[in-house]
Amino acid sequence: MEKKQRAAVEEEAHCHTVSERKSHHSDLVKKNLVTRLNRVEGQIRGIKGLIEKDTYCDDVITQIAATQSALNSVAKILLEGHLRNCVVDRIQEGDMEVVDEVLTTIQRLMKK
């Protein structure tokens, strides 16, 4: 029984499992990401308020650009962690399909 429990713990620690893929961010990274996303959420509410107040279009667009930049920062943090952990783990396991997955992800991030 102990061997099965150890195997389950080891599999849970990996980003990629057969049944479900999960990330394994530290509590500090999660807190950082949530803080940034809360800020983005506030920026979105602020943009909505600017539109409701008929704020000058260029000012609204400037706020939208700032919000997009903040969201891109979240994506960069996630991508870095993904490359350093999940992708490396999967390549070490012989799963080279992860390279195509990452390329597709980067293409999605770069679309604008």
CSV table of C-alpha atoms in Angstrom, one decimal:
chain,number,residue,atom,x,y,z
A,1,MET,CA,0.0,0.0,0.0
A,2,GLU,CA,2.8,2.4,0.8
A,3,LYS,CA,4.3,2.0,-2.7
A,4,LYS,CA,0.9,3.0,-4.3
A,5,GLN,CA,0.6,6.0,-2.1
A,6,ARG,CA,4.2,7.2,-3.0
A,7,ALA,CA,3.4,6.7,-6.7
A,8,ALA,CA,0.2,8.7,-6.4
A,9,VAL,CA,2.0,11.6,-4.6
A,10,GLU,CA,4.8,11.6,-7.3
A,11,GLU,CA,2.2,11.7,-10.1
A,12,GLU,CA,0.3,14.4,-8.4
A,13,ALA,CA,3.4,16.6,-8.3
A,14,HIS,CA,3.8,16.5,-12.1
A,15,CYS,CA,2.1,19.1,-14.3
A,16,HIS,CA,0.9,16.4,-16.7
A,17,THR,CA,-1.0,13.4,-15.6
A,18,VAL,CA,-2.9,10.8,-17.6
A,19,SER,CA,-6.3,11.8,-16.3
A,20,GLU,CA,-5.9,15.5,-15.6
A,21,ARG,CA,-3.2,18.1,-16.2
A,22,LYS,CA,-2.5,20.5,-13.3
A,23,SER,CA,0.1,23.1,-12.6
A,24,HIS,CA,2.2,23.1,-9.5
A,25,HIS,CA,2.8,26.7,-8.6
A,26,SER,CA,4.1,27.6,-5.2
A,27,ASP,CA,1.8,29.4,-2.8
A,28,LEU,CA,3.9,32.6,-3.4
A,29,VAL,CA,3.4,32.5,-7.2
A,30,LYS,CA,-0.3,31.8,-6.8
A,31,LYS,CA,-0.7,34.8,-4.5
A,32,ASN,CA,1.3,37.0,-6.9
A,33,LEU,CA,-0.9,35.8,-9.8
A,34,VAL,CA,-4.2,36.3,-7.9
A,35,THR,CA,-3.0,39.8,-6.8
A,36,ARG,CA,-2.3,40.8,-10.4
A,37,LEU,CA,-5.6,39.4,-11.6
A,38,ASN,CA,-7.5,41.2,-8.9
A,39,ARG,CA,-5.8,44.4,-10.1
A,40,VAL,CA,-6.8,43.6,-13.7
A,41,GLU,CA,-10.3,43.0,-12.6
A,42,GLY,CA,-10.3,46.4,-10.9
A,43,GLN,CA,-8.9,48.0,-14.1
A,44,ILE,CA,-11.7,46.4,-16.1
A,45,ARG,CA,-14.3,47.8,-13.7
A,46,GLY,CA,-12.6,51.2,-14.0
A,47,ILE,CA,-12.8,51.1,-17.8
A,48,LYS,CA,-16.5,50.2,-17.7
A,49,GLY,CA,-17.0,53.2,-15.4
A,50,LEU,CA,-15.1,55.5,-17.8
A,51,ILE,CA,-17.3,54.4,-20.7
A,52,GLU,CA,-20.4,54.9,-18.6
A,53,LYS,CA,-19.2,58.5,-17.8
A,54,ASP,CA,-18.5,59.2,-21.5
A,55,THR,CA,-14.8,59.7,-20.8
A,56,TYR,CA,-12.7,60.8,-23.8
A,57,CYS,CA,-12.0,57.8,-26.0
A,58,ASP,CA,-8.3,58.2,-26.0
A,59,ASP,CA,-8.2,58.1,-22.2
A,60,VAL,CA,-10.3,54.9,-22.2
A,61,ILE,CA,-8.0,53.3,-24.9
A,62,THR,CA,-5.0,54.2,-22.7
A,63,GLN,CA,-6.5,52.4,-19.8
A,64,ILE,CA,-7.3,49.4,-22.0
A,65,ALA,CA,-3.7,49.3,-23.1
A,66,ALA,CA,-2.5,49.3,-19.5
A,67,THR,CA,-4.9,46.5,-18.6
A,68,GLN,CA,-3.7,44.4,-21.6
A,69,SER,CA,-0.2,45.0,-20.4
A,70,ALA,CA,-1.0,43.8,-16.9
A,71,LEU,CA,-2.7,40.7,-18.3
A,72,ASN,CA,0.3,40.0,-20.5
A,73,SER,CA,2.5,40.1,-17.4
A,74,VAL,CA,0.3,37.4,-15.8
A,75,ALA,CA,0.6,35.3,-19.0
A,76,LYS,CA,4.4,35.8,-19.0
A,77,ILE,CA,4.7,34.5,-15.4
A,78,LEU,CA,2.5,31.5,-16.2
A,79,LEU,CA,4.5,30.8,-19.4
A,80,GLU,CA,7.8,30.9,-17.6
A,81,GLY,CA,6.6,28.5,-14.9
A,82,HIS,CA,5.1,26.3,-17.6
A,83,LEU,CA,8.4,26.1,-19.5
A,84,ARG,CA,10.6,25.7,-16.5
A,85,ASN,CA,8.5,23.0,-14.9
A,86,CYS,CA,5.7,21.3,-16.9
A,87,VAL,CA,7.4,21.4,-20.3
A,88,VAL,CA,10.8,20.2,-18.9
A,89,ASP,CA,9.1,17.4,-17.0
A,90,ARG,CA,7.2,16.2,-20.0
A,91,ILE,CA,10.3,16.3,-22.2
A,92,GLN,CA,12.3,14.4,-19.6
A,93,GLU,CA,9.4,11.8,-19.7
A,94,GLY,CA,9.9,11.6,-23.5
A,95,ASP,CA,6.7,13.4,-24.3
A,96,MET,CA,7.8,15.7,-27.2
A,97,GLU,CA,4.2,16.6,-28.1
A,98,VAL,CA,4.6,19.3,-25.5
A,99,VAL,CA,6.8,21.3,-27.8
A,100,ASP,CA,3.9,21.6,-30.4
A,101,GLU,CA,1.6,22.5,-27.5
A,102,VAL,CA,3.9,25.3,-26.3
A,103,LEU,CA,4.3,26.7,-29.9
A,104,THR,CA,0.5,26.8,-30.2
A,105,THR,CA,0.2,28.6,-26.9
A,106,ILE,CA,2.8,31.2,-27.8
A,107,GLN,CA,1.1,31.8,-31.2
A,108,ARG,CA,-2.2,32.4,-29.3
A,109,LEU,CA,-0.5,34.8,-26.9
A,110,MET,CA,1.1,36.8,-29.8
A,111,LYS,CA,-2.2,37.2,-31.7
A,112,LYS,CA,-3.3,40.8,-31.6
